[in-house]
Short mmCIF file of N, CA and C in Angstrom, two decimals:
data_model
loop_
_atom_site.label_atom_id
_atom_site.label_comp_id
_atom_site.label_asym_id
_atom_site.label_seq_id
_atom_site.Cartn_x
_atom_site.Cartn_y
_atom_site.Cartn_z
N UNK A 8 4.38 -13.64 27.27
CA UNK A 8 5.26 -12.68 26.64
C UNK A 8 4.56 -12.05 25.45
N UNK A 9 4.67 -10.76 25.30
CA UNK A 9 4.04 -10.06 24.19
C UNK A 9 4.96 -10.05 22.98
N UNK A 10 4.32 -10.16 21.82
CA UNK A 10 5.12 -10.10 20.60
C UNK A 10 5.47 -8.66 20.29
N UNK A 11 6.44 -8.50 19.40
CA UNK A 11 6.88 -7.16 19.03
C UNK A 11 5.73 -6.36 18.41
N UNK A 12 4.90 -7.03 17.59
CA UNK A 12 3.79 -6.33 16.95
C UNK A 12 2.78 -5.83 17.98
N UNK A 13 2.56 -6.60 19.05
CA UNK A 13 1.64 -6.15 20.09
C UNK A 13 2.19 -4.93 20.81
N UNK A 14 3.52 -4.91 21.03
CA UNK A 14 4.13 -3.78 21.71
C UNK A 14 4.10 -2.52 20.86
N UNK A 15 4.18 -2.67 19.54
CA UNK A 15 4.21 -1.50 18.68
C UNK A 15 2.81 -0.98 18.37
N UNK A 16 1.77 -1.76 18.64
CA UNK A 16 0.41 -1.33 18.38
C UNK A 16 -0.02 -0.32 19.43
N UNK A 17 -0.40 0.85 19.01
CA UNK A 17 -0.80 1.93 19.90
C UNK A 17 -2.23 2.35 19.60
N UNK A 18 -3.22 1.82 20.36
CA UNK A 18 -4.62 2.18 20.11
C UNK A 18 -4.88 3.68 20.14
N UNK A 19 -4.17 4.41 20.97
CA UNK A 19 -4.41 5.85 21.07
C UNK A 19 -4.14 6.54 19.73
N UNK A 20 -3.21 6.02 18.95
CA UNK A 20 -2.94 6.58 17.63
C UNK A 20 -3.71 5.84 16.55
N UNK A 21 -3.86 4.54 16.72
CA UNK A 21 -4.46 3.72 15.67
C UNK A 21 -5.94 4.01 15.46
N UNK A 22 -6.67 4.25 16.52
CA UNK A 22 -8.11 4.47 16.38
C UNK A 22 -8.42 5.74 15.59
N UNK A 23 -7.87 6.90 15.96
CA UNK A 23 -8.15 8.09 15.16
C UNK A 23 -7.63 7.97 13.72
N UNK A 24 -6.50 7.31 13.54
CA UNK A 24 -5.95 7.13 12.20
C UNK A 24 -6.87 6.25 11.36
N UNK A 25 -7.38 5.17 11.94
CA UNK A 25 -8.33 4.30 11.23
C UNK A 25 -9.61 5.06 10.89
N UNK A 26 -10.08 5.87 11.82
CA UNK A 26 -11.26 6.69 11.56
C UNK A 26 -11.02 7.63 10.38
N UNK A 27 -9.87 8.30 10.39
CA UNK A 27 -9.54 9.26 9.33
C UNK A 27 -9.39 8.57 7.98
N UNK A 28 -8.64 7.48 7.95
CA UNK A 28 -8.43 6.76 6.68
C UNK A 28 -9.76 6.25 6.13
N UNK A 29 -10.58 5.65 6.99
CA UNK A 29 -11.88 5.14 6.54
C UNK A 29 -12.77 6.28 6.05
N UNK A 30 -12.78 7.40 6.76
CA UNK A 30 -13.63 8.53 6.36
C UNK A 30 -13.20 9.10 5.01
N UNK A 31 -11.91 9.28 4.83
CA UNK A 31 -11.42 9.85 3.57
C UNK A 31 -11.64 8.86 2.42
N UNK A 32 -11.30 7.60 2.64
CA UNK A 32 -11.44 6.61 1.58
C UNK A 32 -12.91 6.40 1.19
N UNK A 33 -13.79 6.26 2.17
CA UNK A 33 -15.21 6.05 1.83
C UNK A 33 -15.80 7.29 1.18
N UNK A 34 -15.41 8.46 1.63
CA UNK A 34 -15.92 9.69 1.02
C UNK A 34 -15.48 9.78 -0.44
N UNK A 35 -14.21 9.49 -0.70
CA UNK A 35 -13.70 9.57 -2.07
C UNK A 35 -14.37 8.54 -2.98
N UNK A 36 -14.47 7.31 -2.51
CA UNK A 36 -15.09 6.27 -3.33
C UNK A 36 -16.58 6.56 -3.52
N UNK A 37 -17.27 6.99 -2.49
CA UNK A 37 -18.69 7.32 -2.63
C UNK A 37 -18.90 8.50 -3.57
N UNK A 38 -17.96 9.44 -3.58
CA UNK A 38 -18.04 10.55 -4.54
C UNK A 38 -17.98 10.01 -5.97
N UNK A 39 -17.03 9.11 -6.21
CA UNK A 39 -16.91 8.51 -7.55
C UNK A 39 -18.17 7.73 -7.92
N UNK A 40 -18.70 6.98 -6.97
CA UNK A 40 -19.92 6.21 -7.23
C UNK A 40 -21.07 7.16 -7.55
N UNK A 41 -21.17 8.25 -6.81
CA UNK A 41 -22.22 9.23 -7.07
C UNK A 41 -22.09 9.84 -8.46
N UNK A 42 -20.88 10.22 -8.81
CA UNK A 42 -20.64 10.82 -10.14
C UNK A 42 -21.00 9.83 -11.25
N UNK A 43 -20.58 8.58 -11.08
CA UNK A 43 -20.89 7.55 -12.08
C UNK A 43 -22.39 7.31 -12.14
N UNK A 44 -23.04 7.21 -10.98
CA UNK A 44 -24.49 7.01 -10.94
C UNK A 44 -25.24 8.14 -11.64
N UNK A 45 -24.83 9.36 -11.38
CA UNK A 45 -25.48 10.52 -12.02
C UNK A 45 -25.21 10.51 -13.52
N UNK A 46 -23.99 10.16 -13.92
CA UNK A 46 -23.65 10.09 -15.35
C UNK A 46 -24.48 9.02 -16.06
N UNK A 47 -24.86 7.98 -15.34
CA UNK A 47 -25.65 6.90 -15.92
C UNK A 47 -27.16 7.14 -15.82
N UNK A 48 -27.56 8.30 -15.31
CA UNK A 48 -28.98 8.64 -15.33
C UNK A 48 -29.66 8.83 -14.00
N UNK A 49 -28.97 8.64 -12.91
CA UNK A 49 -29.57 8.90 -11.61
C UNK A 49 -29.79 10.40 -11.48
N UNK A 50 -30.96 10.82 -11.00
CA UNK A 50 -31.20 12.27 -10.86
C UNK A 50 -30.19 12.93 -9.92
N UNK A 51 -29.56 13.99 -10.40
CA UNK A 51 -28.58 14.72 -9.59
C UNK A 51 -29.23 15.40 -8.39
N UNK A 52 -30.54 15.55 -8.45
CA UNK A 52 -31.27 16.20 -7.35
C UNK A 52 -31.54 15.26 -6.18
N UNK A 53 -31.21 13.98 -6.31
CA UNK A 53 -31.43 13.02 -5.23
C UNK A 53 -30.57 13.43 -4.04
N UNK A 54 -31.20 13.84 -2.95
CA UNK A 54 -30.52 14.41 -1.79
C UNK A 54 -29.39 13.53 -1.27
N UNK A 55 -29.62 12.22 -1.18
CA UNK A 55 -28.62 11.32 -0.61
C UNK A 55 -27.37 11.21 -1.48
N UNK A 56 -27.43 11.67 -2.71
CA UNK A 56 -26.28 11.59 -3.61
C UNK A 56 -25.54 12.92 -3.72
N UNK A 57 -25.88 13.86 -2.87
CA UNK A 57 -25.15 15.13 -2.86
C UNK A 57 -23.97 15.01 -1.90
N UNK A 58 -22.81 15.58 -2.28
CA UNK A 58 -21.61 15.42 -1.44
C UNK A 58 -21.78 15.77 0.04
N UNK A 59 -22.46 16.86 0.40
CA UNK A 59 -22.57 17.13 1.85
C UNK A 59 -23.26 16.00 2.62
N UNK A 60 -24.22 15.35 2.00
CA UNK A 60 -24.95 14.29 2.69
C UNK A 60 -24.10 13.03 2.78
N UNK A 61 -23.61 12.52 1.65
CA UNK A 61 -22.90 11.23 1.72
C UNK A 61 -21.53 11.36 2.36
N UNK A 62 -20.89 12.51 2.27
CA UNK A 62 -19.61 12.69 2.96
C UNK A 62 -19.86 12.77 4.47
N UNK A 63 -20.89 13.48 4.87
CA UNK A 63 -21.23 13.54 6.30
C UNK A 63 -21.54 12.17 6.86
N UNK A 64 -22.31 11.40 6.13
CA UNK A 64 -22.65 10.04 6.57
C UNK A 64 -21.39 9.17 6.59
N UNK A 65 -20.53 9.31 5.59
CA UNK A 65 -19.28 8.53 5.54
C UNK A 65 -18.41 8.81 6.76
N UNK A 66 -18.31 10.06 7.15
CA UNK A 66 -17.49 10.43 8.31
C UNK A 66 -18.10 9.86 9.59
N UNK A 67 -19.40 10.03 9.77
CA UNK A 67 -20.06 9.52 10.98
C UNK A 67 -19.93 8.01 11.06
N UNK A 68 -20.18 7.32 9.96
CA UNK A 68 -20.09 5.86 9.95
C UNK A 68 -18.66 5.41 10.24
N UNK A 69 -17.68 6.11 9.70
CA UNK A 69 -16.27 5.75 9.94
C UNK A 69 -15.89 5.91 11.41
N UNK A 70 -16.32 6.98 12.02
CA UNK A 70 -16.01 7.23 13.43
C UNK A 70 -16.73 6.23 14.33
N UNK A 71 -18.01 6.06 14.12
CA UNK A 71 -18.79 5.13 14.95
C UNK A 71 -18.32 3.69 14.72
N UNK A 72 -18.06 3.35 13.47
CA UNK A 72 -17.60 1.99 13.16
C UNK A 72 -16.28 1.65 13.83
N UNK A 73 -15.32 2.57 13.77
CA UNK A 73 -14.02 2.32 14.40
C UNK A 73 -14.16 2.21 15.92
N UNK A 74 -15.00 3.05 16.49
CA UNK A 74 -15.20 3.00 17.95
C UNK A 74 -15.81 1.66 18.37
N UNK A 75 -16.84 1.22 17.64
CA UNK A 75 -17.45 -0.06 17.98
C UNK A 75 -16.52 -1.23 17.69
N UNK A 76 -15.75 -1.14 16.62
CA UNK A 76 -14.78 -2.20 16.30
C UNK A 76 -13.81 -2.38 17.47
N UNK A 77 -13.28 -1.26 17.96
CA UNK A 77 -12.33 -1.32 19.06
C UNK A 77 -13.00 -1.79 20.35
N UNK A 78 -14.23 -1.37 20.58
CA UNK A 78 -14.96 -1.82 21.76
C UNK A 78 -15.15 -3.34 21.73
N UNK A 79 -15.51 -3.87 20.57
CA UNK A 79 -15.68 -5.31 20.43
C UNK A 79 -14.34 -6.02 20.60
N UNK A 80 -13.29 -5.45 20.03
CA UNK A 80 -11.96 -6.04 20.14
C UNK A 80 -11.52 -6.16 21.60
N UNK A 81 -11.93 -5.23 22.41
CA UNK A 81 -11.54 -5.25 23.82
C UNK A 81 -12.50 -6.03 24.71
N UNK A 82 -13.78 -6.01 24.40
CA UNK A 82 -14.78 -6.55 25.32
C UNK A 82 -15.24 -7.97 25.00
N UNK A 83 -15.21 -8.36 23.74
CA UNK A 83 -15.74 -9.67 23.37
C UNK A 83 -14.79 -10.79 23.79
N UNK A 84 -15.36 -11.93 24.15
CA UNK A 84 -14.53 -13.09 24.49
C UNK A 84 -13.72 -13.55 23.29
N UNK A 85 -14.37 -13.56 22.14
CA UNK A 85 -13.70 -13.95 20.89
C UNK A 85 -14.03 -12.86 19.86
N UNK A 86 -13.23 -11.78 19.83
CA UNK A 86 -13.57 -10.64 18.97
C UNK A 86 -13.61 -10.98 17.49
N UNK A 87 -12.71 -11.82 17.03
CA UNK A 87 -12.70 -12.17 15.60
C UNK A 87 -14.00 -12.88 15.21
N UNK A 88 -14.42 -13.80 16.04
CA UNK A 88 -15.66 -14.53 15.77
C UNK A 88 -16.87 -13.58 15.84
N UNK A 89 -16.87 -12.71 16.82
CA UNK A 89 -17.97 -11.74 16.96
C UNK A 89 -18.05 -10.84 15.73
N UNK A 90 -16.91 -10.35 15.28
CA UNK A 90 -16.89 -9.47 14.12
C UNK A 90 -17.28 -10.21 12.84
N UNK A 91 -16.94 -11.50 12.75
CA UNK A 91 -17.30 -12.27 11.56
C UNK A 91 -18.81 -12.36 11.35
N UNK A 92 -19.60 -12.37 12.42
CA UNK A 92 -21.06 -12.39 12.23
C UNK A 92 -21.66 -10.99 12.33
N UNK A 93 -21.01 -10.11 13.09
CA UNK A 93 -21.59 -8.77 13.29
C UNK A 93 -21.46 -7.88 12.05
N UNK A 94 -20.36 -7.96 11.35
CA UNK A 94 -20.17 -7.11 10.15
C UNK A 94 -21.27 -7.38 9.12
N UNK A 95 -21.57 -8.65 8.77
CA UNK A 95 -22.67 -8.87 7.83
C UNK A 95 -24.04 -8.41 8.35
N UNK A 96 -24.26 -8.54 9.65
CA UNK A 96 -25.54 -8.08 10.23
C UNK A 96 -25.66 -6.56 10.08
N UNK A 97 -24.59 -5.84 10.41
CA UNK A 97 -24.60 -4.38 10.27
C UNK A 97 -24.78 -3.99 8.80
N UNK A 98 -24.14 -4.74 7.91
CA UNK A 98 -24.27 -4.48 6.48
C UNK A 98 -25.74 -4.58 6.04
N UNK A 99 -26.41 -5.64 6.43
CA UNK A 99 -27.82 -5.81 6.07
C UNK A 99 -28.67 -4.71 6.70
N UNK A 100 -28.42 -4.40 7.98
CA UNK A 100 -29.20 -3.36 8.64
C UNK A 100 -28.97 -1.98 8.02
N UNK A 101 -27.82 -1.78 7.40
CA UNK A 101 -27.54 -0.47 6.79
C UNK A 101 -28.47 -0.17 5.62
N UNK A 102 -29.13 -1.20 5.09
CA UNK A 102 -30.06 -0.97 3.99
C UNK A 102 -31.45 -0.54 4.46
N UNK A 103 -31.72 -0.59 5.75
CA UNK A 103 -33.04 -0.20 6.25
C UNK A 103 -33.41 1.25 5.90
N UNK A 104 -32.50 2.22 6.05
CA UNK A 104 -32.87 3.58 5.64
C UNK A 104 -33.21 3.67 4.14
N UNK A 105 -32.51 2.91 3.31
CA UNK A 105 -32.83 2.91 1.88
C UNK A 105 -34.19 2.28 1.61
N UNK A 106 -34.50 1.26 2.38
CA UNK A 106 -35.81 0.63 2.24
C UNK A 106 -36.90 1.62 2.64
N UNK A 107 -36.67 2.34 3.74
CA UNK A 107 -37.62 3.38 4.14
C UNK A 107 -37.76 4.45 3.08
N UNK A 108 -36.66 4.86 2.51
CA UNK A 108 -36.67 5.85 1.43
C UNK A 108 -37.49 5.34 0.25
N UNK A 109 -37.29 4.08 -0.11
CA UNK A 109 -38.01 3.51 -1.23
C UNK A 109 -39.51 3.44 -0.96
N UNK A 110 -39.87 3.10 0.26
CA UNK A 110 -41.29 2.98 0.60
C UNK A 110 -41.99 4.33 0.74
N UNK A 111 -41.25 5.34 1.22
CA UNK A 111 -41.88 6.64 1.49
C UNK A 111 -41.84 7.61 0.33
N UNK A 112 -40.80 7.56 -0.49
CA UNK A 112 -40.66 8.60 -1.51
C UNK A 112 -40.63 8.09 -2.95
N UNK A 113 -40.57 6.80 -3.15
CA UNK A 113 -40.52 6.20 -4.49
C UNK A 113 -39.46 6.85 -5.39
N UNK A 114 -38.19 6.77 -4.99
CA UNK A 114 -37.14 7.36 -5.82
C UNK A 114 -36.90 6.52 -7.08
N UNK A 115 -36.13 7.07 -7.97
CA UNK A 115 -35.74 6.34 -9.18
C UNK A 115 -34.99 5.07 -8.77
N UNK A 116 -35.22 3.97 -9.47
CA UNK A 116 -34.46 2.74 -9.17
C UNK A 116 -32.95 2.95 -9.29
N UNK A 117 -32.53 3.80 -10.21
CA UNK A 117 -31.09 4.06 -10.35
C UNK A 117 -30.51 4.73 -9.11
N UNK A 118 -31.31 5.55 -8.44
CA UNK A 118 -30.85 6.18 -7.20
C UNK A 118 -30.68 5.14 -6.10
N UNK A 119 -31.62 4.22 -6.00
CA UNK A 119 -31.50 3.15 -5.00
C UNK A 119 -30.31 2.25 -5.29
N UNK A 120 -30.07 1.96 -6.56
CA UNK A 120 -28.92 1.13 -6.92
C UNK A 120 -27.62 1.85 -6.59
N UNK A 121 -27.55 3.14 -6.87
CA UNK A 121 -26.35 3.91 -6.55
C UNK A 121 -26.11 3.93 -5.04
N UNK A 122 -27.16 4.13 -4.27
CA UNK A 122 -27.03 4.11 -2.80
C UNK A 122 -26.60 2.73 -2.30
N UNK A 123 -27.13 1.68 -2.91
CA UNK A 123 -26.75 0.33 -2.51
C UNK A 123 -25.27 0.08 -2.78
N UNK A 124 -24.78 0.54 -3.91
CA UNK A 124 -23.36 0.38 -4.22
C UNK A 124 -22.52 1.16 -3.22
N UNK A 125 -23.00 2.32 -2.80
CA UNK A 125 -22.29 3.11 -1.79
C UNK A 125 -22.22 2.35 -0.47
N UNK A 126 -23.29 1.66 -0.10
CA UNK A 126 -23.29 0.87 1.13
C UNK A 126 -22.25 -0.23 1.06
N UNK A 127 -22.24 -0.94 -0.04
CA UNK A 127 -21.28 -2.03 -0.20
C UNK A 127 -19.85 -1.50 -0.11
N UNK A 128 -19.58 -0.40 -0.81
CA UNK A 128 -18.24 0.19 -0.79
C UNK A 128 -17.85 0.64 0.61
N UNK A 129 -18.76 1.29 1.30
CA UNK A 129 -18.47 1.80 2.64
C UNK A 129 -18.14 0.67 3.61
N UNK A 130 -18.94 -0.37 3.62
CA UNK A 130 -18.69 -1.49 4.52
C UNK A 130 -17.39 -2.20 4.15
N UNK A 131 -17.14 -2.39 2.86
CA UNK A 131 -15.92 -3.08 2.42
C UNK A 131 -14.68 -2.28 2.81
N UNK A 132 -14.70 -0.98 2.56
CA UNK A 132 -13.55 -0.14 2.89
C UNK A 132 -13.33 -0.10 4.40
N UNK A 133 -14.39 0.16 5.14
CA UNK A 133 -14.26 0.26 6.60
C UNK A 133 -13.75 -1.05 7.20
N UNK A 134 -14.29 -2.17 6.75
CA UNK A 134 -13.85 -3.46 7.27
C UNK A 134 -12.37 -3.70 6.97
N UNK A 135 -11.95 -3.37 5.76
CA UNK A 135 -10.54 -3.54 5.40
C UNK A 135 -9.64 -2.64 6.24
N UNK A 136 -10.03 -1.38 6.39
CA UNK A 136 -9.22 -0.43 7.18
C UNK A 136 -9.14 -0.87 8.64
N UNK A 137 -10.26 -1.25 9.21
CA UNK A 137 -10.27 -1.65 10.62
C UNK A 137 -9.53 -2.97 10.82
N UNK A 138 -9.65 -3.90 9.90
CA UNK A 138 -8.95 -5.18 10.01
C UNK A 138 -7.44 -4.97 10.03
N UNK A 139 -6.97 -4.06 9.19
CA UNK A 139 -5.54 -3.80 9.12
C UNK A 139 -5.05 -2.86 10.22
N UNK A 140 -5.83 -1.83 10.49
CA UNK A 140 -5.39 -0.80 11.43
C UNK A 140 -5.75 -1.04 12.88
N UNK A 141 -6.79 -1.83 13.12
CA UNK A 141 -7.25 -2.13 14.47
C UNK A 141 -7.36 -3.64 14.64
N UNK A 142 -6.23 -4.33 14.59
CA UNK A 142 -6.29 -5.80 14.63
C UNK A 142 -6.84 -6.31 15.95
N UNK A 143 -7.54 -7.43 15.84
CA UNK A 143 -8.05 -8.08 17.05
C UNK A 143 -7.13 -9.24 17.38
N UNK A 144 -6.94 -9.44 18.67
CA UNK A 144 -6.07 -10.52 19.12
C UNK A 144 -6.81 -11.85 19.05
N UNK A 145 -6.09 -12.90 18.67
CA UNK A 145 -6.72 -14.23 18.73
C UNK A 145 -7.08 -14.57 20.17
N UNK A 146 -8.03 -15.47 20.34
CA UNK A 146 -8.51 -15.84 21.67
C UNK A 146 -7.36 -16.35 22.53
N UNK A 147 -6.47 -17.16 22.00
CA UNK A 147 -5.37 -17.72 22.78
C UNK A 147 -4.47 -16.61 23.30
N UNK A 148 -4.22 -15.58 22.50
CA UNK A 148 -3.38 -14.45 22.94
C UNK A 148 -4.05 -13.67 24.05
N UNK A 149 -5.38 -13.52 23.97
CA UNK A 149 -6.09 -12.79 25.01
C UNK A 149 -6.00 -13.53 26.34
N UNK A 150 -6.16 -14.85 26.27
CA UNK A 150 -6.13 -15.63 27.51
C UNK A 150 -4.73 -15.60 28.13
N UNK A 151 -3.69 -15.72 27.29
CA UNK A 151 -2.33 -15.72 27.84
C UNK A 151 -1.95 -14.35 28.36
N UNK A 152 -2.48 -13.28 27.75
CA UNK A 152 -2.20 -11.93 28.22
C UNK A 152 -2.87 -11.67 29.57
N UNK A 153 -4.03 -12.30 29.78
CA UNK A 153 -4.75 -12.11 31.04
C UNK A 153 -4.11 -12.89 32.17
N UNK A 154 -3.39 -13.95 31.84
CA UNK A 154 -2.78 -14.79 32.87
C UNK A 154 -1.55 -14.20 33.49
#
């Protein structure tokens, strides 16, 4: 038997809504982080800290993140367990472009710190939005639903 919350959950509405909320929230928070970073001495000319760049990346990450979250929720044997190890792995991998930037262009350390804070904020916001808006079923519920 399905619970009332399972019946009211509508992935067709929840996925785009989670994408939108994550995109808007991460864009707004990253804007504030950028403004604070620049106020504290990060060069305003740093391309990655300009609104068109970080807002575009925030939107893409929000859309791709929500899609993969839902894919894992549906396909994994134990989605909660999978997400518990996958989210930190994706978080660490998200720093690879910054590492490449640091090795190739030698930006100001304050720019790298600002970008790192943006990464932390983006992953934290997206994980919170997806956890609340795109809940994963416990393993026992998945097995009983399949039976």
